[in-house]
Short mmCIF file of C-alpha atoms in Angstrom, two decimals:
data_model
loop_
_atom_site.label_atom_id
_atom_site.label_comp_id
_atom_site.label_asym_id
_atom_site.label_seq_id
_atom_site.Cartn_x
_atom_site.Cartn_y
_atom_site.Cartn_z
CA MET A 1 6.83 -102.56 -32.69
CA ALA A 2 4.11 -100.91 -30.59
CA GLY A 3 6.38 -98.33 -29.39
CA GLU A 4 7.25 -97.72 -33.47
CA GLN A 5 3.53 -97.48 -34.32
CA LYS A 6 2.83 -94.93 -31.36
CA SER A 7 5.85 -92.59 -32.68
CA ARG A 8 4.84 -92.74 -36.40
CA TYR A 9 1.03 -91.79 -35.32
CA THR A 10 2.19 -88.84 -33.36
CA LEU A 11 4.19 -87.59 -36.46
CA ALA A 12 0.94 -88.05 -38.57
CA GLU A 13 -1.06 -86.21 -36.14
CA ILE A 14 1.34 -83.29 -35.74
CA ASP A 15 1.60 -83.17 -39.62
CA GLY A 16 -2.09 -82.40 -39.89
CA LEU A 17 -1.60 -79.33 -37.78
CA THR A 18 1.63 -78.59 -39.60
CA LEU A 19 3.64 -78.67 -36.35
CA ARG A 20 6.69 -80.85 -35.60
CA ALA A 21 7.03 -83.79 -33.42
CA GLY A 22 8.52 -83.55 -30.18
CA CYS A 23 5.82 -82.66 -27.52
CA GLY A 24 5.21 -85.46 -25.20
CA LEU A 25 1.95 -87.01 -26.20
CA GLY A 26 -0.23 -89.72 -24.92
CA THR A 27 -0.59 -93.54 -25.67
CA VAL A 28 -2.46 -94.09 -28.98
CA ASN A 29 -5.62 -95.37 -28.45
CA GLY A 30 -7.52 -98.29 -30.27
CA GLY A 31 -9.24 -95.67 -32.60
CA ASN A 32 -6.12 -94.27 -33.35
CA ARG A 33 -4.51 -97.75 -34.47
CA ALA A 34 -5.45 -97.35 -38.01
CA ALA A 35 -3.68 -94.04 -38.48
CA ALA A 36 -0.48 -95.45 -36.81
CA GLU A 37 -0.55 -98.51 -39.02
CA SER A 38 -0.95 -96.35 -42.00
CA ALA A 39 2.29 -94.27 -41.26
CA PRO A 40 4.52 -96.35 -43.32
CA ALA A 41 2.47 -95.94 -46.39
CA VAL A 42 2.48 -92.07 -45.89
CA ASP A 43 6.35 -92.38 -45.27
CA ALA A 44 6.82 -94.27 -48.46
CA ALA A 45 4.62 -92.07 -50.61
CA GLY A 46 7.59 -89.26 -50.54
CA ALA A 47 7.83 -85.70 -49.65
CA PRO A 48 5.37 -84.23 -52.11
CA ILE A 49 2.51 -86.24 -50.71
CA ARG A 50 3.36 -85.69 -47.26
CA LEU A 51 3.32 -82.07 -47.96
CA LEU A 52 -0.29 -82.60 -49.63
CA ARG A 53 -1.70 -84.51 -46.76
CA ARG A 54 -0.28 -81.87 -44.31
CA PHE A 55 -1.69 -78.79 -46.40
CA PHE A 56 -5.05 -80.48 -47.16
CA SER A 57 -5.55 -82.41 -44.18
CA PHE A 58 -8.76 -82.51 -41.87
CA PRO A 59 -7.24 -80.38 -39.24
CA ALA A 60 -6.41 -77.80 -41.94
CA VAL A 61 -9.94 -77.74 -43.19
CA LEU A 62 -11.15 -77.01 -39.53
CA ALA A 63 -8.74 -74.27 -39.27
CA ALA A 64 -10.08 -72.95 -42.29
CA LEU A 65 -13.40 -73.08 -41.21
CA LEU A 66 -12.41 -70.97 -37.97
CA VAL A 67 -11.22 -68.26 -40.50
CA VAL A 68 -14.36 -68.07 -42.11
CA LEU A 69 -15.99 -68.00 -38.86
CA ALA A 70 -14.13 -64.98 -37.72
CA VAL A 71 -14.71 -63.07 -40.98
CA LEU A 72 -18.42 -63.67 -40.77
CA THR A 73 -18.32 -62.74 -37.41
CA VAL A 74 -16.56 -59.47 -37.77
CA ARG A 75 -17.65 -58.14 -41.26
CA GLY A 76 -20.46 -55.95 -39.85
CA ARG A 77 -18.16 -54.96 -36.80
CA PHE A 78 -16.31 -52.14 -38.38
CA ASP A 79 -17.27 -48.95 -36.50
CA ASP A 80 -16.48 -49.39 -32.84
CA PRO A 81 -16.77 -45.90 -31.32
CA ASP A 82 -13.29 -46.21 -29.84
CA MET A 83 -11.49 -47.44 -33.11
CA TRP A 84 -11.37 -43.74 -34.30
CA TRP A 85 -9.37 -42.21 -31.18
CA HIS A 86 -7.04 -45.21 -31.16
CA MET A 87 -6.57 -44.68 -34.97
CA LYS A 88 -6.03 -40.91 -34.60
CA MET A 89 -3.38 -41.55 -31.57
CA GLY A 90 -1.51 -44.09 -33.93
CA GLN A 91 -1.61 -41.17 -36.41
CA VAL A 92 -0.14 -38.67 -34.11
CA ILE A 93 2.66 -41.27 -32.81
CA TRP A 94 3.53 -41.81 -36.49
CA THR A 95 3.69 -38.23 -37.73
CA THR A 96 5.27 -36.60 -34.66
CA HIS A 97 7.66 -39.67 -33.46
CA THR A 98 6.55 -39.01 -29.89
CA ILE A 99 4.18 -40.75 -27.50
CA PRO A 100 1.66 -38.00 -25.67
CA LEU A 101 1.67 -38.53 -22.10
CA HIS A 102 -1.24 -35.93 -21.66
CA ASP A 103 -4.82 -35.46 -23.17
CA ILE A 104 -4.30 -33.57 -26.60
CA PHE A 105 -7.79 -34.07 -27.79
CA SER A 106 -10.33 -32.60 -25.12
CA TYR A 107 -10.78 -29.19 -23.96
CA THR A 108 -12.49 -30.24 -20.81
CA THR A 109 -9.62 -32.03 -19.06
CA HIS A 110 -7.12 -29.33 -19.38
CA GLN A 111 -4.34 -31.67 -20.71
CA GLN A 112 -4.73 -34.09 -18.18
CA ALA A 113 -2.17 -36.63 -17.85
CA SER A 114 -2.60 -39.64 -19.21
CA VAL A 115 -0.96 -43.21 -19.58
CA PRO A 116 -0.07 -44.41 -23.24
CA GLN A 117 -0.73 -48.20 -22.06
CA GLU A 118 -1.85 -49.07 -25.48
CA TRP A 119 0.35 -46.81 -27.94
CA LEU A 120 1.98 -49.88 -30.02
CA SER A 121 -1.22 -51.17 -30.58
CA GLN A 122 -2.61 -47.67 -31.71
CA LEU A 123 0.27 -47.62 -34.09
CA PHE A 124 -0.51 -50.95 -35.41
CA ILE A 125 -3.76 -49.84 -36.12
CA TYR A 126 -3.09 -46.75 -37.88
CA GLY A 127 -0.44 -48.58 -39.83
CA ALA A 128 -3.22 -50.74 -41.26
CA TYR A 129 -5.28 -47.69 -42.16
CA ARG A 130 -2.28 -45.94 -43.88
CA SER A 131 -1.43 -49.25 -45.69
CA GLY A 132 -5.23 -49.55 -47.03
CA GLY A 133 -7.60 -47.16 -45.64
CA PHE A 134 -10.88 -48.54 -44.14
CA THR A 135 -10.35 -51.84 -46.27
CA GLY A 136 -6.87 -52.27 -44.48
CA LEU A 137 -8.49 -51.72 -41.02
CA MET A 138 -11.28 -54.55 -41.92
CA ILE A 139 -8.30 -56.74 -43.16
CA TRP A 140 -6.66 -55.78 -39.69
CA LEU A 141 -9.87 -56.98 -37.87
CA CYS A 142 -10.29 -60.26 -39.86
CA ALA A 143 -6.79 -61.13 -39.53
CA LEU A 144 -6.51 -60.49 -35.62
CA SER A 145 -9.90 -62.28 -34.94
CA SER A 146 -8.69 -65.33 -37.18
CA ALA A 147 -5.16 -65.51 -35.41
CA LEU A 148 -7.05 -65.46 -32.03
CA LEU A 149 -9.03 -68.31 -33.01
CA LEU A 150 -6.29 -70.17 -34.81
CA ALA A 151 -3.83 -69.53 -31.90
CA GLY A 152 -6.74 -70.88 -29.43
CA TYR A 153 -7.19 -74.01 -31.97
CA TRP A 154 -3.26 -74.52 -31.56
CA LEU A 155 -3.32 -74.18 -27.90
CA CYS A 156 -6.33 -76.61 -27.49
CA TRP A 157 -4.48 -79.17 -29.52
CA LEU A 158 -1.29 -78.72 -27.39
CA CYS A 159 -3.42 -79.51 -24.29
CA GLY A 160 -5.76 -82.33 -25.72
CA ARG A 161 -3.90 -83.69 -28.60
CA ASN A 162 -6.94 -83.99 -30.29
CA SER A 163 -7.49 -82.05 -33.40
CA LYS A 164 -11.48 -82.46 -33.25
CA VAL A 165 -11.79 -81.65 -29.44
CA ALA A 166 -9.39 -78.65 -30.19
CA PHE A 167 -12.02 -77.24 -32.64
CA VAL A 168 -14.60 -77.51 -30.06
CA GLY A 169 -12.13 -75.54 -27.82
CA ALA A 170 -11.62 -72.92 -30.55
CA MET A 171 -15.45 -72.77 -31.13
CA THR A 172 -15.59 -71.97 -27.34
CA LEU A 173 -13.22 -69.28 -27.56
CA TRP A 174 -15.15 -67.93 -30.50
CA LEU A 175 -18.53 -67.95 -28.44
CA PHE A 176 -17.12 -66.01 -25.76
CA GLY A 177 -14.86 -63.91 -27.77
CA THR A 178 -17.51 -62.41 -29.82
CA ILE A 179 -18.25 -60.05 -26.94
CA GLY A 180 -15.08 -58.27 -27.85
CA PHE A 181 -14.23 -58.60 -31.17
CA SER A 182 -13.54 -55.08 -32.60
CA ILE A 183 -10.78 -52.82 -33.87
CA ARG A 184 -9.36 -51.96 -30.47
CA PRO A 185 -6.04 -52.90 -28.83
CA GLN A 186 -7.60 -55.24 -26.68
CA MET A 187 -7.57 -57.89 -29.65
CA VAL A 188 -3.73 -57.78 -29.43
CA GLY A 189 -3.80 -58.27 -25.57
CA TYR A 190 -6.03 -61.32 -25.85
CA LEU A 191 -3.85 -63.08 -28.69
CA LEU A 192 -0.82 -62.50 -26.34
CA LEU A 193 -2.67 -64.09 -23.55
CA VAL A 194 -3.15 -67.20 -25.51
CA ILE A 195 0.56 -67.33 -26.90
CA GLU A 196 1.56 -67.03 -23.26
CA LEU A 197 -0.51 -70.07 -22.29
CA ALA A 198 0.97 -72.00 -25.25
CA VAL A 199 4.71 -70.83 -24.18
CA ILE A 200 4.15 -72.14 -20.67
CA HIS A 201 2.66 -75.35 -21.99
CA LEU A 202 5.65 -75.98 -24.42
CA GLY A 203 8.14 -75.03 -21.70
CA ARG A 204 6.76 -77.40 -19.28
CA THR A 205 6.39 -80.19 -21.48
CA ARG A 206 8.72 -79.82 -24.10
CA SER A 207 11.85 -77.61 -23.45
CA PRO A 208 12.26 -75.00 -20.65
CA ARG A 209 13.92 -72.98 -23.15
CA TRP A 210 10.63 -71.99 -24.56
CA PHE A 211 9.88 -69.85 -21.15
CA PHE A 212 12.96 -67.23 -22.46
CA ALA A 213 9.92 -66.23 -24.84
CA LEU A 214 8.13 -64.75 -22.07
CA PRO A 215 10.13 -61.68 -21.35
CA PHE A 216 9.79 -60.70 -25.21
CA LEU A 217 6.03 -61.38 -25.12
CA PHE A 218 5.75 -59.05 -21.86
CA ALA A 219 7.83 -56.34 -23.30
CA ILE A 220 5.27 -55.98 -26.41
CA TRP A 221 2.38 -56.47 -24.11
CA ILE A 222 3.14 -53.75 -21.56
CA ASN A 223 3.07 -51.33 -24.64
CA SER A 224 0.07 -52.78 -26.20
CA HIS A 225 -2.72 -53.14 -23.61
CA GLY A 226 -3.28 -53.17 -19.98
CA SER A 227 -4.37 -56.81 -20.17
CA TYR A 228 -0.74 -57.54 -19.38
CA ILE A 229 -1.86 -57.87 -15.96
CA LEU A 230 -3.73 -61.04 -16.84
CA GLY A 231 -0.62 -62.53 -18.22
CA VAL A 232 1.18 -61.77 -14.74
CA LEU A 233 -1.54 -63.33 -12.88
CA VAL A 234 -1.60 -66.53 -15.07
CA ALA A 235 2.12 -66.70 -14.80
CA GLY A 236 1.77 -66.74 -10.96
CA VAL A 237 -0.98 -69.22 -10.96
CA MET A 238 1.29 -71.55 -13.06
CA LEU A 239 4.23 -71.08 -10.67
CA VAL A 240 2.14 -71.87 -7.53
CA GLY A 241 1.07 -74.98 -9.47
CA SER A 242 4.62 -76.06 -9.92
CA LEU A 243 5.33 -76.32 -6.25
CA PHE A 244 3.17 -79.05 -5.09
CA GLU A 245 2.70 -82.68 -5.59
CA PHE A 246 -0.34 -84.40 -4.17
CA ARG A 247 -3.61 -86.43 -5.13
CA ALA A 248 -6.91 -85.74 -3.44
CA GLY A 249 -9.62 -87.54 -5.03
CA SER A 250 -9.84 -86.25 -8.74
CA LEU A 251 -7.81 -83.08 -7.72
CA ALA A 252 -4.02 -83.21 -8.34
CA ALA A 253 -1.01 -81.29 -8.48
CA GLU A 254 1.93 -82.16 -10.49
CA LYS A 255 5.36 -80.74 -9.11
CA TRP A 256 7.78 -79.55 -11.96
CA LYS A 257 11.31 -80.79 -12.37
CA ALA A 258 13.43 -78.33 -10.35
CA HIS A 259 15.54 -77.24 -13.35
CA THR A 260 12.30 -76.52 -15.34
CA ARG A 261 10.86 -74.28 -12.30
CA ARG A 262 14.17 -72.33 -11.95
CA VAL A 263 14.45 -71.69 -15.63
CA PHE A 264 10.45 -70.64 -15.28
CA VAL A 265 11.48 -68.40 -12.18
CA LEU A 266 14.37 -66.79 -14.10
CA ALA A 267 12.16 -66.01 -17.24
CA LEU A 268 9.62 -64.43 -14.95
CA VAL A 269 12.15 -62.13 -13.23
CA LEU A 270 13.47 -61.08 -16.73
CA SER A 271 9.77 -60.55 -17.64
CA GLY A 272 9.22 -58.35 -14.69
CA ALA A 273 12.30 -56.17 -15.98
CA ALA A 274 10.74 -56.27 -19.36
CA LEU A 275 7.61 -54.53 -18.20
CA PHE A 276 9.74 -51.22 -17.36
CA LEU A 277 10.15 -51.15 -21.31
CA ASN A 278 7.71 -48.68 -21.81
CA PRO A 279 7.21 -44.83 -22.15
CA ASP A 280 5.66 -43.94 -18.58
CA GLY A 281 7.71 -46.34 -16.33
CA ILE A 282 5.86 -47.51 -13.30
CA LYS A 283 2.80 -45.57 -13.77
CA GLN A 284 2.04 -47.60 -17.17
CA ILE A 285 2.91 -50.71 -14.94
CA LEU A 286 0.36 -49.92 -12.15
CA TYR A 287 -2.24 -48.58 -14.66
CA PRO A 288 -4.62 -52.01 -14.69
CA LEU A 289 -4.44 -51.59 -10.68
CA ASP A 290 -5.47 -47.97 -10.80
CA THR A 291 -8.42 -48.93 -13.25
CA ILE A 292 -9.82 -51.47 -10.83
CA MET A 293 -9.19 -49.38 -7.65
CA HIS A 294 -9.87 -45.77 -8.86
CA GLN A 295 -11.95 -45.83 -11.71
CA SER A 296 -15.25 -46.54 -10.03
CA ILE A 297 -17.57 -44.26 -12.35
CA GLN A 298 -16.38 -45.83 -15.66
CA MET A 299 -16.63 -49.46 -14.19
CA ALA A 300 -20.22 -48.96 -12.93
CA ASN A 301 -21.52 -46.93 -15.81
CA VAL A 302 -19.75 -48.06 -19.07
CA GLU A 303 -21.83 -50.93 -20.74
CA GLU A 304 -19.05 -53.15 -21.43
CA TRP A 305 -17.92 -53.30 -17.74
CA ARG A 306 -21.36 -54.23 -16.03
CA PRO A 307 -21.55 -57.47 -14.41
CA THR A 308 -22.57 -60.64 -16.80
CA GLN A 309 -26.20 -61.74 -16.61
CA MET A 310 -26.46 -65.34 -16.00
CA THR A 311 -29.64 -65.52 -18.19
CA ASP A 312 -27.58 -64.03 -21.07
CA PRO A 313 -26.77 -66.59 -23.69
CA ARG A 314 -22.97 -66.36 -22.95
CA GLY A 315 -23.76 -66.52 -19.12
CA LEU A 316 -25.43 -69.79 -19.52
CA ALA A 317 -22.79 -71.15 -21.90
CA MET A 318 -20.40 -70.25 -19.07
CA LEU A 319 -22.07 -72.29 -16.56
CA ALA A 320 -22.36 -74.92 -19.29
CA VAL A 321 -18.63 -75.28 -19.71
CA LEU A 322 -17.89 -75.13 -15.94
CA LEU A 323 -20.56 -77.99 -15.59
CA CYS A 324 -19.17 -79.99 -18.28
CA ILE A 325 -15.41 -79.76 -16.87
CA PHE A 326 -16.67 -80.54 -13.28
CA LEU A 327 -18.91 -83.38 -14.12
CA ARG A 328 -15.67 -84.94 -16.03
CA VAL A 329 -14.12 -84.67 -12.85
CA ILE A 330 -16.70 -85.86 -10.49
CA VAL A 331 -17.48 -89.29 -12.40
CA ARG A 332 -13.41 -89.80 -12.34
CA LYS A 333 -13.17 -89.50 -16.27
CA SER A 334 -10.25 -86.84 -15.74
CA GLU A 335 -8.13 -85.31 -12.88
CA LEU A 336 -8.41 -81.50 -12.26
CA ARG A 337 -5.06 -79.95 -11.80
CA VAL A 338 -4.75 -77.29 -9.20
CA ASP A 339 -3.50 -74.73 -11.69
CA GLU A 340 -6.47 -75.55 -13.72
CA LEU A 341 -8.77 -74.86 -11.09
CA LEU A 342 -7.20 -71.64 -10.23
CA LEU A 343 -7.29 -70.53 -13.92
CA LEU A 344 -11.11 -71.49 -13.86
CA ALA A 345 -11.66 -69.55 -10.66
CA LEU A 346 -9.73 -66.59 -12.01
CA GLY A 347 -11.63 -66.47 -15.27
CA THR A 348 -15.26 -66.89 -13.80
CA TRP A 349 -14.59 -64.16 -11.21
CA MET A 350 -13.55 -61.80 -13.93
CA ALA A 351 -16.30 -62.57 -16.46
CA VAL A 352 -19.06 -62.64 -13.78
CA SER A 353 -17.75 -59.03 -12.37
CA HIS A 354 -17.37 -57.79 -16.03
CA GLU A 355 -19.23 -58.47 -19.38
CA ARG A 356 -16.17 -57.64 -21.35
CA MET A 357 -14.05 -60.29 -19.50
CA LEU A 358 -16.18 -63.10 -20.90
CA ILE A 359 -13.35 -63.36 -23.58
CA VAL A 360 -10.95 -63.90 -20.87
CA PHE A 361 -12.80 -66.77 -19.32
CA GLY A 362 -12.94 -68.39 -23.14
CA VAL A 363 -9.11 -67.99 -23.49
CA LEU A 364 -8.34 -69.81 -19.94
CA ALA A 365 -11.52 -72.51 -20.11
CA ALA A 366 -11.02 -73.70 -23.64
CA PRO A 367 -7.66 -75.46 -23.38
CA ILE A 368 -8.80 -77.00 -19.96
CA LEU A 369 -12.02 -78.24 -21.73
CA SER A 370 -10.15 -79.76 -24.69
CA ARG A 371 -7.80 -81.63 -22.18
CA HIS A 372 -10.81 -83.00 -20.43
CA LEU A 373 -12.73 -83.95 -23.50
CA SER A 374 -9.90 -85.24 -25.21
CA SER A 375 -10.60 -89.00 -24.58
CA ALA A 376 -14.11 -88.43 -25.35
CA TRP A 377 -13.87 -88.15 -29.14
CA GLU A 378 -11.85 -90.45 -31.49
CA ALA A 379 -8.62 -88.57 -32.36
CA TYR A 380 -7.80 -87.59 -36.14
CA ASP A 381 -6.95 -90.50 -38.27
CA ALA A 382 -4.57 -89.39 -40.92
CA ALA A 383 -4.70 -92.43 -42.82
CA ALA A 384 -8.62 -91.83 -43.42
CA ASP A 385 -7.76 -88.18 -44.90
CA ARG A 386 -8.98 -87.49 -48.49
CA ILE A 387 -6.83 -84.99 -49.78
CA TRP A 388 -8.83 -83.88 -52.73
CA LEU A 389 -12.06 -83.48 -50.79
CA ASN A 390 -10.25 -81.35 -48.14
CA ALA A 391 -8.79 -79.15 -51.02
CA VAL A 392 -12.49 -78.63 -52.13
CA PHE A 393 -13.50 -77.55 -48.65
CA LEU A 394 -10.41 -75.23 -48.38
CA GLY A 395 -11.05 -73.89 -51.74
CA ALA A 396 -14.79 -73.24 -50.99
CA ALA A 397 -13.60 -71.45 -47.46
CA ILE A 398 -11.29 -69.00 -49.42
CA LEU A 399 -14.34 -68.46 -51.82
CA VAL A 400 -16.48 -67.62 -48.61
CA VAL A 401 -13.88 -65.46 -47.14
CA VAL A 402 -13.36 -63.43 -50.39
CA LEU A 403 -17.02 -63.29 -50.85
CA ALA A 404 -18.07 -62.23 -47.38
CA PHE A 405 -15.30 -59.52 -46.92
CA PRO A 406 -17.24 -56.12 -47.02
CA ASP A 407 -16.33 -53.85 -49.95
CA SER A 408 -15.68 -50.01 -49.21
CA GLY A 409 -19.39 -48.98 -50.01
CA ASN A 410 -20.60 -51.54 -47.01
CA LEU A 411 -17.82 -50.02 -44.76
CA GLN A 412 -18.83 -46.50 -45.47
CA ARG A 413 -22.64 -47.52 -44.76
CA GLN A 414 -21.60 -48.94 -41.45
CA ILE A 415 -19.88 -45.93 -40.56
CA GLU A 416 -22.81 -43.70 -41.44
CA GLU A 417 -25.30 -46.03 -39.52
CA LYS A 418 -23.21 -45.72 -36.26
CA SER A 419 -21.40 -42.48 -36.41
CA PRO A 420 -22.46 -38.62 -36.84
CA VAL A 421 -21.18 -38.37 -40.43
CA LYS A 422 -23.55 -36.00 -41.72
CA ALA A 423 -24.14 -33.80 -38.54
CA VAL A 424 -19.94 -33.44 -38.51
CA GLU A 425 -20.35 -32.42 -42.12
CA PHE A 426 -23.13 -29.89 -41.25
CA ILE A 427 -21.23 -28.57 -38.22
CA LYS A 428 -18.18 -28.12 -40.72
CA GLU A 429 -20.26 -26.48 -43.55
CA ASN A 430 -21.87 -24.00 -41.20
CA HIS A 431 -18.64 -23.31 -39.57
CA LEU A 432 -20.16 -23.65 -35.97
CA ALA A 433 -17.94 -21.97 -33.32
CA GLY A 434 -17.18 -23.98 -30.31
CA PRO A 435 -16.67 -25.06 -27.54
CA MET A 436 -19.12 -28.06 -28.24
CA LEU A 437 -20.68 -30.74 -25.87
CA ASN A 438 -20.81 -34.23 -27.69
CA ASP A 439 -22.41 -37.50 -26.88
CA TYR A 440 -20.09 -39.86 -25.21
CA GLY A 441 -20.41 -42.36 -27.92
CA TYR A 442 -19.61 -39.61 -30.71
CA GLY A 443 -16.07 -38.38 -29.28
CA GLY A 444 -13.99 -40.87 -30.86
CA TYR A 445 -15.22 -40.37 -34.27
CA LEU A 446 -15.04 -36.38 -33.65
CA ILE A 447 -11.41 -36.85 -32.90
CA TRP A 448 -10.69 -38.50 -36.14
CA ALA A 449 -13.10 -36.58 -38.38
CA ALA A 450 -13.02 -33.31 -37.17
CA PRO A 451 -9.69 -32.59 -35.13
CA GLU A 452 -10.24 -28.78 -35.51
CA TYR A 453 -12.93 -29.39 -32.69
CA LYS A 454 -11.79 -30.30 -29.20
CA ASP A 455 -14.15 -32.60 -27.97
CA PHE A 456 -16.02 -32.59 -24.65
CA ILE A 457 -15.67 -36.31 -23.87
CA ASP A 458 -14.90 -39.51 -25.49
CA GLY A 459 -14.25 -43.03 -24.65
CA ARG A 460 -10.96 -42.59 -23.01
CA GLY A 461 -12.99 -42.88 -19.60
CA ASP A 462 -9.60 -42.84 -17.67
CA VAL A 463 -8.55 -39.21 -18.19
CA PHE A 464 -12.15 -37.92 -17.85
CA GLU A 465 -12.83 -39.65 -14.74
CA TRP A 466 -9.41 -38.32 -13.34
CA SER A 467 -10.27 -34.78 -14.33
CA GLY A 468 -13.70 -35.24 -13.01
CA VAL A 469 -15.45 -34.55 -16.42
CA LEU A 470 -16.77 -38.10 -16.45
CA GLY A 471 -19.07 -37.58 -13.23
CA GLU A 472 -20.32 -34.06 -14.27
CA PHE A 473 -21.34 -35.54 -17.94
CA GLY A 474 -22.87 -38.66 -16.23
CA ARG A 475 -24.96 -36.60 -14.03
CA TRP A 476 -25.95 -34.26 -16.66
CA ALA A 477 -26.69 -36.82 -19.52
CA THR A 478 -28.95 -38.70 -17.02
CA LEU A 479 -30.85 -35.69 -15.87
CA GLN A 480 -29.54 -35.57 -12.51
CA SER A 481 -28.55 -31.99 -12.31
CA ASP A 482 -29.76 -28.94 -14.02
CA PRO A 483 -29.03 -29.11 -17.92
CA THR A 484 -28.12 -25.56 -18.27
CA VAL A 485 -25.41 -25.56 -15.56
CA LEU A 486 -22.86 -27.64 -17.11
CA LEU A 487 -23.55 -26.30 -20.35
CA ARG A 488 -22.71 -22.55 -18.91
CA LYS A 489 -19.65 -23.70 -16.94
CA TYR A 490 -18.05 -24.90 -20.12
CA GLY A 491 -19.24 -22.07 -22.28
CA VAL A 492 -20.72 -24.67 -24.87
CA ASN A 493 -22.16 -23.08 -27.95
CA PHE A 494 -23.62 -26.01 -29.74
CA CYS A 495 -24.30 -29.79 -28.99
CA LEU A 496 -23.87 -32.88 -30.98
CA LEU A 497 -26.13 -35.69 -29.51
CA SER A 498 -27.53 -39.06 -30.46
CA SER A 499 -31.05 -39.23 -31.41
CA GLN A 500 -31.67 -41.24 -28.65
CA SER A 501 -30.45 -38.97 -25.85
CA PRO A 502 -33.10 -37.47 -23.67
CA MET A 503 -31.31 -34.16 -23.82
CA ILE A 504 -32.64 -33.33 -27.38
CA HIS A 505 -36.16 -33.22 -25.66
CA VAL A 506 -35.16 -31.47 -22.39
CA LEU A 507 -32.82 -28.62 -23.78
CA PRO A 508 -35.59 -27.00 -26.22
CA LEU A 509 -37.78 -26.63 -23.22
CA THR A 510 -35.16 -24.57 -21.75
CA ARG A 511 -35.75 -21.80 -24.53
CA GLU A 512 -32.05 -21.39 -24.47
CA TRP A 513 -31.55 -24.10 -26.89
CA LYS A 514 -32.74 -25.13 -30.35
CA ILE A 515 -32.44 -28.17 -32.43
CA ILE A 516 -30.63 -26.74 -35.90
CA TYR A 517 -29.87 -30.02 -37.35
CA SER A 518 -31.42 -33.92 -37.18
CA ASP A 519 -31.03 -37.17 -39.04
CA THR A 520 -31.67 -40.63 -38.18
CA ASN A 521 -28.95 -40.97 -35.56
CA SER A 522 -27.74 -37.39 -34.77
CA VAL A 523 -29.16 -34.06 -33.59
CA VAL A 524 -27.37 -30.88 -33.60
CA LEU A 525 -28.41 -28.23 -31.01
CA ALA A 526 -27.40 -24.45 -30.88
CA ARG A 527 -28.08 -21.66 -28.66
CA ALA A 528 -31.48 -20.03 -29.39
CA ASP A 529 -29.74 -16.80 -30.20
CA SER A 530 -27.44 -18.54 -32.83
CA ALA A 531 -27.75 -17.25 -36.21
CA VAL A 532 -27.38 -20.66 -37.54
CA THR A 533 -30.75 -22.16 -38.90
CA SER A 534 -31.74 -25.86 -39.53
CA ASN A 535 -30.98 -27.01 -43.28
#
């Protein structure tokens, strides 16, 4: 009878997350007996009531809260500087049916060879714009952010089998994920990382056939974002962990069944072959390694690549998550598996080295935290669910999402606050003749809004570092070289700079340059002998 109750509770718990029973779950604890004992009543109520309980369950309310949180987080993040050139590249691919393998936007790189490592995501982003304009792009951002949190919630539930703790895990992912929520291909990459972890977990605990989803995953990933290399590292860590069986205090390794491991290895071999399904062959596969080893200027100077400060709130949160996990292990509340230790080490090293990798730490640490905390909080009791109260909360969540979603006017204001909208209008109206030198953060917008003007530099740090332009511009922008030398070398006729750039004060002192336009965020300078005057 006890075994029957355990089975029914498992179904009730999974019903709450709209999943089917089948994953090997732990024993029902005392706090869950009420749910197990109430299962016959649920079964007797018939399919309609079961459907209502599933849709209006407490875990569904938690999922809705994550969607609300995602929308509230990204509603003011519409105008990422790199969004524009990603969108333009997607447009080029859509209209020409070709994937460019060299720079087509800047005059300074002399058509430097490039690696199209994000072309599929760029096409996805442009598709959102083509379908709904700026509103379509915001829907894309809200949908990807929500999907990332919901996938993390599901993964944390798979690992901890406790809906409440899984919500804590998803919130952990949200905290670190806020560093990177934007309309950029990296969102697709991080979502695929969560899916990979879930697939490996399902293959290990349910059926090895799940592993055969990995080749398809990597075929998409290699064409969506360079973060596929993280997936390779994660798979390698899991393979290493599958080889050993030992216990040393609270550290443990559980050797996989031989058949499960063989299927996993076969899936990894197929995944390796799938990586070659890309438009640039081995160069695209090796691109992430090139970024790490040969793009030192970008890694050292671009803000998102800087090391994480441990005094930063997210840095402190990372220490808190690690402390929580290791304290549970130290007091023998739970065991730490070798693969978990390796994943935590990988995520911590990457996050400490580069601020943008905090989201990777969140993805890797959240399910581990959920497993270790799963017994610290009483699990979801399906019998105690109040369907109509849950329905009210779900309705309120939908209302908040609708009201919080920014309208077209709001999106336009965000663009004008962060991009040189009016300055570009001035340049076009006065038919300024290039070449032009532009601020690093303005290049992306110029690629989209003024394609008739080839830009000097933009967020594609790789092609500009390979061509030597990034180093030249960096020295110029930080006043480490004669400001007029670079301008003469490239024959620059006018400059579009941020109002925060020190060059707007330095260049007029040379008497060769004058300010011909300025607003709250942008300044246009032209040669002093130019006929264009300020409006």
